[in-house]
Amino acid sequence: MDAARDANSPYPMMLPSSAQFATYMAERGIRPDDVLVIYDTFETGLRLSPRVAWACQHFGHKNVHVLNNFANYVKEGFPVASGQMRTPVSSTTSEMDEAPSIYPDPEADNVITFEHLRCMIKDPSQKGNFQIIDARPNDLFSGRAAANGASTSVRLGHMPSAINVPFDSVLGLDKTFLPPAELRDHGVTAAVVDLALRVAGLNVKTSLYDGSWSEWADRVDEDEISKDTKA
């Protein structure tokens, strides 16, 4: 994730351009028609892989799967390999020059920009037409305190009208997704919650705000940040 991002953005982990993404994938020998199975580390369980899968789908990969916890895969006796990571496929200069053309500019309907989101929140006629889901820990959402490891330089709180569904609340103790029935009853990092909606069988249109809280807190006025400091 750290390599396949927009390095020119002041905000972390923003999507790269189509050309940057194509070059990154070509250097690793990954083609748009490959079957991709994405998973987190043994210790992590399920955290970053939904974001990687979402980005791959955003750029046009059709056959993308998220492994519901690598540790469980190993415990259930499925095959694993060890050793050095496979060397990326070598590419000629001409092949690398052509690589960006493999990925056309993606449809933008699964990503919402800062400007669009801000207009929706401020427009009274849009009330009830959308729901913002904030997947951060509750202490960050409420504005009470910074979570462990979170930067204290970023303002605390949340977007007006947002509801809080911490990403780990859709996971069980074994760090796998809860069963679909529990996810639906539950109410529902953003890509984890987006995937949880689909696992639950809820057919709703979603857009991910790529700038996330880092951009929002940096750009808006104080009255555009809500807080709930009650214990």
PDB file of C-alpha atoms in Angstrom:
ATOM      1  CA  MET A   1       0.000   0.000   0.000  1.00  0.00           C
ATOM      2  CA  ASP A   2       2.776   2.419   0.847  1.00  0.00           C
ATOM      3  CA  ALA A   3       4.353   1.949  -2.589  1.00  0.00           C
ATOM      4  CA  ALA A   4       1.170   2.055  -4.681  1.00  0.00           C
ATOM      5  CA  ARG A   5      -0.063   5.486  -3.636  1.00  0.00           C
ATOM      6  CA  ASP A   6      -0.005   9.118  -4.740  1.00  0.00           C
ATOM      7  CA  ALA A   7       3.356  10.219  -3.367  1.00  0.00           C
ATOM      8  CA  ASN A   8       2.608  13.848  -4.289  1.00  0.00           C
ATOM      9  CA  SER A   9      -0.459  14.089  -2.070  1.00  0.00           C
ATOM     10  CA  PRO A  10      -0.091  15.671   1.377  1.00  0.00           C
ATOM     11  CA  TYR A  11      -2.489  13.023   2.711  1.00  0.00           C
ATOM     12  CA  PRO A  12      -1.535   9.399   3.448  1.00  0.00           C
ATOM     13  CA  MET A  13      -2.352   6.414   1.229  1.00  0.00           C
ATOM     14  CA  MET A  14      -4.240   8.328  -1.473  1.00  0.00           C
ATOM     15  CA  LEU A  15      -4.963   6.428  -4.685  1.00  0.00           C
ATOM     16  CA  PRO A  16      -2.254   6.698  -7.369  1.00  0.00           C
ATOM     17  CA  SER A  17      -3.002   7.649 -10.959  1.00  0.00           C
ATOM     18  CA  SER A  18      -3.946   4.919 -13.438  1.00  0.00           C
ATOM     19  CA  ALA A  19      -0.467   5.165 -14.985  1.00  0.00           C
ATOM     20  CA  GLN A  20       1.273   4.844 -11.604  1.00  0.00           C
ATOM     21  CA  PHE A  21      -0.886   1.877 -10.647  1.00  0.00           C
ATOM     22  CA  ALA A  22      -0.255   0.162 -13.988  1.00  0.00           C
ATOM     23  CA  THR A  23       3.505   0.576 -13.635  1.00  0.00           C
ATOM     24  CA  TYR A  24       3.430  -0.745 -10.054  1.00  0.00           C
ATOM     25  CA  MET A  25       1.481  -3.839 -11.100  1.00  0.00           C
ATOM     26  CA  ALA A  26       3.571  -4.443 -14.226  1.00  0.00           C
ATOM     27  CA  GLU A  27       6.780  -4.388 -12.161  1.00  0.00           C
ATOM     28  CA  ARG A  28       5.333  -7.263 -10.136  1.00  0.00           C
ATOM     29  CA  GLY A  29       4.121  -9.225 -13.119  1.00  0.00           C
ATOM     30  CA  ILE A  30       0.442  -8.732 -12.261  1.00  0.00           C
ATOM     31  CA  ARG A  31      -1.960  -8.406 -15.187  1.00  0.00           C
ATOM     32  CA  PRO A  32      -5.524  -7.035 -15.179  1.00  0.00           C
ATOM     33  CA  ASP A  33      -7.011 -10.467 -15.969  1.00  0.00           C
ATOM     34  CA  ASP A  34      -5.170 -12.295 -13.168  1.00  0.00           C
ATOM     35  CA  VAL A  35      -7.075 -13.837 -10.267  1.00  0.00           C
ATOM     36  CA  LEU A  36      -6.026 -11.915  -7.134  1.00  0.00           C
ATOM     37  CA  VAL A  37      -6.271 -13.309  -3.605  1.00  0.00           C
ATOM     38  CA  ILE A  38      -5.329 -10.679  -1.031  1.00  0.00           C
ATOM     39  CA  TYR A  39      -4.675 -11.207   2.663  1.00  0.00           C
ATOM     40  CA  ASP A  40      -3.115  -9.579   5.697  1.00  0.00           C
ATOM     41  CA  THR A  41      -0.268 -10.936   7.794  1.00  0.00           C
ATOM     42  CA  PHE A  42      -0.741 -13.903  10.114  1.00  0.00           C
ATOM     43  CA  GLU A  43      -0.827 -11.606  13.165  1.00  0.00           C
ATOM     44  CA  THR A  44      -3.067  -8.880  11.691  1.00  0.00           C
ATOM     45  CA  GLY A  45      -5.983 -11.057  10.664  1.00  0.00           C
ATOM     46  CA  LEU A  46      -8.091  -8.682   8.592  1.00  0.00           C
ATOM     47  CA  ARG A  47      -7.321  -4.988   8.285  1.00  0.00           C
ATOM     48  CA  LEU A  48      -5.529  -3.681   5.178  1.00  0.00           C
ATOM     49  CA  SER A  49      -6.415  -6.356   2.625  1.00  0.00           C
ATOM     50  CA  PRO A  50      -9.927  -4.949   1.935  1.00  0.00           C
ATOM     51  CA  ARG A  51      -8.370  -1.602   1.037  1.00  0.00           C
ATOM     52  CA  VAL A  52      -5.908  -3.253  -1.383  1.00  0.00           C
ATOM     53  CA  ALA A  53      -8.734  -5.298  -2.915  1.00  0.00           C
ATOM     54  CA  TRP A  54     -10.915  -2.206  -3.248  1.00  0.00           C
ATOM     55  CA  ALA A  55      -8.103  -0.320  -5.021  1.00  0.00           C
ATOM     56  CA  CYS A  56      -7.558  -3.200  -7.451  1.00  0.00           C
ATOM     57  CA  GLN A  57     -11.267  -3.288  -8.258  1.00  0.00           C
ATOM     58  CA  HIS A  58     -11.295   0.487  -8.628  1.00  0.00           C
ATOM     59  CA  PHE A  59      -8.696   0.216 -11.374  1.00  0.00           C
ATOM     60  CA  GLY A  60     -10.585  -2.494 -13.219  1.00  0.00           C
ATOM     61  CA  HIS A  61      -9.555  -5.867 -11.804  1.00  0.00           C
ATOM     62  CA  LYS A  62     -12.611  -8.119 -12.031  1.00  0.00           C
ATOM     63  CA  ASN A  63     -11.495 -11.234 -10.172  1.00  0.00           C
ATOM     64  CA  VAL A  64     -10.420 -10.043  -6.727  1.00  0.00           C
ATOM     65  CA  HIS A  65     -10.855 -11.977  -3.480  1.00  0.00           C
ATOM     66  CA  VAL A  66     -10.069 -11.198   0.172  1.00  0.00           C
ATOM     67  CA  LEU A  67      -8.964 -14.125   2.326  1.00  0.00           C
ATOM     68  CA  ASN A  68     -10.984 -14.033   5.527  1.00  0.00           C
ATOM     69  CA  ASN A  69      -7.964 -14.295   7.845  1.00  0.00           C
ATOM     70  CA  PHE A  70      -4.687 -15.930   6.778  1.00  0.00           C
ATOM     71  CA  ALA A  71      -4.172 -17.456  10.236  1.00  0.00           C
ATOM     72  CA  ASN A  72      -7.371 -19.491   9.871  1.00  0.00           C
ATOM     73  CA  TYR A  73      -6.283 -20.576   6.402  1.00  0.00           C
ATOM     74  CA  VAL A  74      -3.069 -21.973   7.907  1.00  0.00           C
ATOM     75  CA  LYS A  75      -4.834 -23.596  10.876  1.00  0.00           C
ATOM     76  CA  GLU A  76      -7.218 -25.402   8.531  1.00  0.00           C
ATOM     77  CA  GLY A  77      -4.257 -27.074   6.827  1.00  0.00           C
ATOM     78  CA  PHE A  78      -4.248 -25.360   3.449  1.00  0.00           C
ATOM     79  CA  PRO A  79      -0.888 -25.192   1.627  1.00  0.00           C
ATOM     80  CA  VAL A  80       1.605 -22.446   2.404  1.00  0.00           C
ATOM     81  CA  ALA A  81       5.037 -21.566   1.045  1.00  0.00           C
ATOM     82  CA  SER A  82       8.046 -19.946   2.673  1.00  0.00           C
ATOM     83  CA  GLY A  83      11.195 -18.196   1.596  1.00  0.00           C
ATOM     84  CA  GLN A  84      11.944 -15.056  -0.353  1.00  0.00           C
ATOM     85  CA  MET A  85       9.173 -13.216  -2.160  1.00  0.00           C
ATOM     86  CA  ARG A  86       8.895 -14.201  -5.812  1.00  0.00           C
ATOM     87  CA  THR A  87      11.062 -11.976  -7.990  1.00  0.00           C
ATOM     88  CA  PRO A  88       8.898  -9.622 -10.053  1.00  0.00           C
ATOM     89  CA  VAL A  89       8.666 -10.489 -13.724  1.00  0.00           C
ATOM     90  CA  SER A  90      11.303  -8.689 -15.754  1.00  0.00           C
ATOM     91  CA  SER A  91       9.947  -6.252 -18.303  1.00  0.00           C
ATOM     92  CA  THR A  92      11.624  -4.579 -21.236  1.00  0.00           C
ATOM     93  CA  THR A  93      11.686  -0.802 -21.491  1.00  0.00           C
ATOM     94  CA  SER A  94       9.114  -0.869 -24.281  1.00  0.00           C
ATOM     95  CA  GLU A  95       6.796  -3.070 -22.200  1.00  0.00           C
ATOM     96  CA  MET A  96       7.094  -0.707 -19.263  1.00  0.00           C
ATOM     97  CA  ASP A  97       6.317   2.277 -21.515  1.00  0.00           C
ATOM     98  CA  GLU A  98       3.146   0.545 -22.648  1.00  0.00           C
ATOM     99  CA  ALA A  99       2.102  -0.647 -19.190  1.00  0.00           C
ATOM    100  CA  PRO A 100      -0.001   2.402 -18.209  1.00  0.00           C
ATOM    101  CA  SER A 101      -2.294   1.862 -21.198  1.00  0.00           C
ATOM    102  CA  ILE A 102      -3.415  -1.440 -19.668  1.00  0.00           C
ATOM    103  CA  TYR A 103      -5.441   0.424 -17.049  1.00  0.00           C
ATOM    104  CA  PRO A 104      -7.888   2.995 -18.446  1.00  0.00           C
ATOM    105  CA  ASP A 105      -9.055   5.742 -16.120  1.00  0.00           C
ATOM    106  CA  PRO A 106     -11.506   4.111 -13.720  1.00  0.00           C
ATOM    107  CA  GLU A 107     -15.096   5.112 -13.200  1.00  0.00           C
ATOM    108  CA  ALA A 108     -15.192   7.645 -10.392  1.00  0.00           C
ATOM    109  CA  ASP A 109     -18.554   6.671  -8.892  1.00  0.00           C
ATOM    110  CA  ASN A 110     -17.010   4.519  -6.155  1.00  0.00           C
ATOM    111  CA  VAL A 111     -14.878   7.428  -4.916  1.00  0.00           C
ATOM    112  CA  ILE A 112     -16.184  10.704  -3.534  1.00  0.00           C
ATOM    113  CA  THR A 113     -14.076  13.855  -3.436  1.00  0.00           C
ATOM    114  CA  PHE A 114     -13.744  16.363  -0.625  1.00  0.00           C
ATOM    115  CA  GLU A 115     -15.631  18.999  -2.617  1.00  0.00           C
ATOM    116  CA  HIS A 116     -18.528  16.694  -3.472  1.00  0.00           C
ATOM    117  CA  LEU A 117     -18.870  15.399   0.068  1.00  0.00           C
ATOM    118  CA  ARG A 118     -18.747  18.877   1.552  1.00  0.00           C
ATOM    119  CA  CYS A 119     -21.477  20.114  -0.809  1.00  0.00           C
ATOM    120  CA  MET A 120     -23.704  17.160   0.049  1.00  0.00           C
ATOM    121  CA  ILE A 121     -23.360  17.793   3.777  1.00  0.00           C
ATOM    122  CA  LYS A 122     -24.122  21.515   3.403  1.00  0.00           C
ATOM    123  CA  ASP A 123     -27.077  21.067   1.025  1.00  0.00           C
ATOM    124  CA  PRO A 124     -30.345  20.692   3.024  1.00  0.00           C
ATOM    125  CA  SER A 125     -32.061  19.118   0.003  1.00  0.00           C
ATOM    126  CA  GLN A 126     -29.630  16.183   0.218  1.00  0.00           C
ATOM    127  CA  LYS A 127     -30.628  15.277   3.766  1.00  0.00           C
ATOM    128  CA  GLY A 128     -31.769  11.655   3.889  1.00  0.00           C
ATOM    129  CA  ASN A 129     -30.245  10.824   0.500  1.00  0.00           C
ATOM    130  CA  PHE A 130     -26.951   9.569   1.881  1.00  0.00           C
ATOM    131  CA  GLN A 131     -25.360   8.182   5.030  1.00  0.00           C
ATOM    132  CA  ILE A 132     -21.751   8.785   6.050  1.00  0.00           C
ATOM    133  CA  ILE A 133     -20.147   5.850   7.864  1.00  0.00           C
ATOM    134  CA  ASP A 134     -16.974   6.567   9.838  1.00  0.00           C
ATOM    135  CA  ALA A 135     -14.889   3.420  10.415  1.00  0.00           C
ATOM    136  CA  ARG A 136     -12.403   4.903  12.897  1.00  0.00           C
ATOM    137  CA  PRO A 137     -12.225   3.936  16.592  1.00  0.00           C
ATOM    138  CA  ASN A 138     -14.933   5.583  18.704  1.00  0.00           C
ATOM    139  CA  ASP A 139     -12.525   7.744  20.722  1.00  0.00           C
ATOM    140  CA  LEU A 140     -11.367   9.434  17.499  1.00  0.00           C
ATOM    141  CA  PHE A 141     -14.915   9.744  16.188  1.00  0.00           C
ATOM    142  CA  SER A 142     -16.308  11.208  19.401  1.00  0.00           C
ATOM    143  CA  GLY A 143     -13.409  13.612  19.873  1.00  0.00           C
ATOM    144  CA  ARG A 144     -12.685  12.360  23.373  1.00  0.00           C
ATOM    145  CA  ALA A 145      -9.123  11.197  22.808  1.00  0.00           C
ATOM    146  CA  ALA A 146      -6.603  10.022  20.252  1.00  0.00           C
ATOM    147  CA  ALA A 147      -6.418   6.267  19.722  1.00  0.00           C
ATOM    148  CA  ASN A 148      -3.164   4.435  20.354  1.00  0.00           C
ATOM    149  CA  GLY A 149      -0.683   5.321  17.636  1.00  0.00           C
ATOM    150  CA  ALA A 150      -2.886   8.038  16.128  1.00  0.00           C
ATOM    151  CA  SER A 151      -1.383  11.422  15.357  1.00  0.00           C
ATOM    152  CA  THR A 152      -2.353  14.060  17.902  1.00  0.00           C
ATOM    153  CA  SER A 153      -1.745  16.787  15.298  1.00  0.00           C
ATOM    154  CA  VAL A 154      -5.013  15.873  13.521  1.00  0.00           C
ATOM    155  CA  ARG A 155      -8.179  17.415  14.935  1.00  0.00           C
ATOM    156  CA  LEU A 156     -10.553  15.010  16.657  1.00  0.00           C
ATOM    157  CA  GLY A 157     -14.248  14.578  15.968  1.00  0.00           C
ATOM    158  CA  HIS A 158     -16.296  13.575  12.937  1.00  0.00           C
ATOM    159  CA  MET A 159     -18.174  14.849   9.899  1.00  0.00           C
ATOM    160  CA  PRO A 160     -21.663  16.236  10.528  1.00  0.00           C
ATOM    161  CA  SER A 161     -24.385  13.540  10.266  1.00  0.00           C
ATOM    162  CA  ALA A 162     -21.844  10.680  10.259  1.00  0.00           C
ATOM    163  CA  ILE A 163     -22.447   7.498  12.232  1.00  0.00           C
ATOM    164  CA  ASN A 164     -19.648   5.476  13.767  1.00  0.00           C
ATOM    165  CA  VAL A 165     -19.059   1.824  12.857  1.00  0.00           C
ATOM    166  CA  PRO A 166     -15.494   1.041  14.000  1.00  0.00           C
ATOM    167  CA  PHE A 167     -13.926  -1.374  11.535  1.00  0.00           C
ATOM    168  CA  ASP A 168     -13.099  -3.915  14.243  1.00  0.00           C
ATOM    169  CA  SER A 169     -16.770  -4.071  15.300  1.00  0.00           C
ATOM    170  CA  VAL A 170     -17.611  -6.056  12.159  1.00  0.00           C
ATOM    171  CA  LEU A 171     -14.985  -8.669  13.067  1.00  0.00           C
ATOM    172  CA  GLY A 172     -15.167 -11.533  15.532  1.00  0.00           C
ATOM    173  CA  LEU A 173     -12.598 -12.416  18.178  1.00  0.00           C
ATOM    174  CA  ASP A 174     -10.678 -14.445  15.593  1.00  0.00           C
ATOM    175  CA  LYS A 175     -10.412 -11.324  13.371  1.00  0.00           C
ATOM    176  CA  THR A 176     -12.693 -12.705  10.668  1.00  0.00           C
ATOM    177  CA  PHE A 177     -15.936 -11.153   9.460  1.00  0.00           C
ATOM    178  CA  LEU A 178     -18.971 -11.854  11.603  1.00  0.00           C
ATOM    179  CA  PRO A 179     -21.622 -14.080   9.981  1.00  0.00           C
ATOM    180  CA  PRO A 180     -23.922 -12.220   7.536  1.00  0.00           C
ATOM    181  CA  ALA A 181     -26.905 -12.350   9.915  1.00  0.00           C
ATOM    182  CA  GLU A 182     -24.877 -10.733  12.703  1.00  0.00           C
ATOM    183  CA  LEU A 183     -23.531  -8.068  10.358  1.00  0.00           C
ATOM    184  CA  ARG A 184     -27.054  -7.132   9.286  1.00  0.00           C
ATOM    185  CA  ASP A 185     -28.243  -6.952  12.898  1.00  0.00           C
ATOM    186  CA  HIS A 186     -25.120  -5.043  13.910  1.00  0.00           C
ATOM    187  CA  GLY A 187     -26.050  -2.014  11.799  1.00  0.00           C
ATOM    188  CA  VAL A 188     -22.841  -1.903  10.140  1.00  0.00           C
ATOM    189  CA  THR A 189     -10.776   1.379   8.136  1.00  0.00           C
ATOM    190  CA  ALA A 190     -13.698   2.330   5.493  1.00  0.00           C
ATOM    191  CA  ALA A 191     -12.896  -0.456   2.994  1.00  0.00           C
ATOM    192  CA  VAL A 192     -13.393  -3.069   5.738  1.00  0.00           C
ATOM    193  CA  VAL A 193     -16.883  -1.728   6.446  1.00  0.00           C
ATOM    194  CA  ASP A 194     -17.601  -1.477   2.705  1.00  0.00           C
ATOM    195  CA  LEU A 195     -16.700  -5.146   2.300  1.00  0.00           C
ATOM    196  CA  ALA A 196     -18.722  -6.042   5.403  1.00  0.00           C
ATOM    197  CA  LEU A 197     -21.822  -4.531   3.770  1.00  0.00           C
ATOM    198  CA  ARG A 198     -21.357  -6.858   0.807  1.00  0.00           C
ATOM    199  CA  VAL A 199     -20.634  -9.865   3.025  1.00  0.00           C
ATOM    200  CA  ALA A 200     -23.900  -9.098   4.821  1.00  0.00           C
ATOM    201  CA  GLY A 201     -25.707  -9.208   1.476  1.00  0.00           C
ATOM    202  CA  LEU A 202     -26.803  -5.577   1.659  1.00  0.00           C
ATOM    203  CA  ASN A 203     -27.181  -4.253  -1.883  1.00  0.00           C
ATOM    204  CA  VAL A 204     -26.368  -0.580  -1.387  1.00  0.00           C
ATOM    205  CA  LYS A 205     -24.347   1.828  -3.511  1.00  0.00           C
ATOM    206  CA  THR A 206     -21.210   2.965  -1.693  1.00  0.00           C
ATOM    207  CA  SER A 207     -18.515   5.550  -2.376  1.00  0.00           C
ATOM    208  CA  LEU A 208     -15.259   5.683  -0.456  1.00  0.00           C
ATOM    209  CA  TYR A 209     -13.860   9.053   0.594  1.00  0.00           C
ATOM    210  CA  ASP A 210     -10.202   8.560  -0.280  1.00  0.00           C
ATOM    211  CA  GLY A 211      -9.020  11.671   1.553  1.00  0.00           C
ATOM    212  CA  SER A 212     -10.534  10.262   4.742  1.00  0.00           C
ATOM    213  CA  TRP A 213     -10.427  12.116   8.040  1.00  0.00           C
ATOM    214  CA  SER A 214      -6.874  13.369   7.382  1.00  0.00           C
ATOM    215  CA  GLU A 215      -8.033  15.600   4.533  1.00  0.00           C
ATOM    216  CA  TRP A 216     -11.349  16.610   6.099  1.00  0.00           C
ATOM    217  CA  ALA A 217      -9.823  17.710   9.402  1.00  0.00           C
ATOM    218  CA  ASP A 218      -7.099  19.601   7.565  1.00  0.00           C
ATOM    219  CA  ARG A 219      -9.373  21.562   5.197  1.00  0.00           C
ATOM    220  CA  VAL A 220     -12.671  22.358   6.909  1.00  0.00           C
ATOM    221  CA  ASP A 221     -13.667  25.058   9.370  1.00  0.00           C
ATOM    222  CA  GLU A 222     -14.154  24.228  13.019  1.00  0.00           C
ATOM    223  CA  ASP A 223     -17.962  24.303  12.718  1.00  0.00           C
ATOM    224  CA  GLU A 224     -17.747  21.466  10.177  1.00  0.00           C
ATOM    225  CA  ILE A 225     -16.386  19.086  12.799  1.00  0.00           C
ATOM    226  CA  SER A 226     -18.821  17.481  15.227  1.00  0.00           C
ATOM    227  CA  LYS A 227     -17.895  16.072  18.606  1.00  0.00           C
ATOM    228  CA  ASP A 228     -19.519  14.034  21.342  1.00  0.00           C
ATOM    229  CA  THR A 229     -17.413  14.433  24.443  1.00  0.00           C
ATOM    230  CA  LYS A 230     -19.905  12.774  26.798  1.00  0.00           C
ATOM    231  CA  ALA A 231     -18.496   9.742  28.609  1.00  0.00           C
TER     232      ALA A 231
END
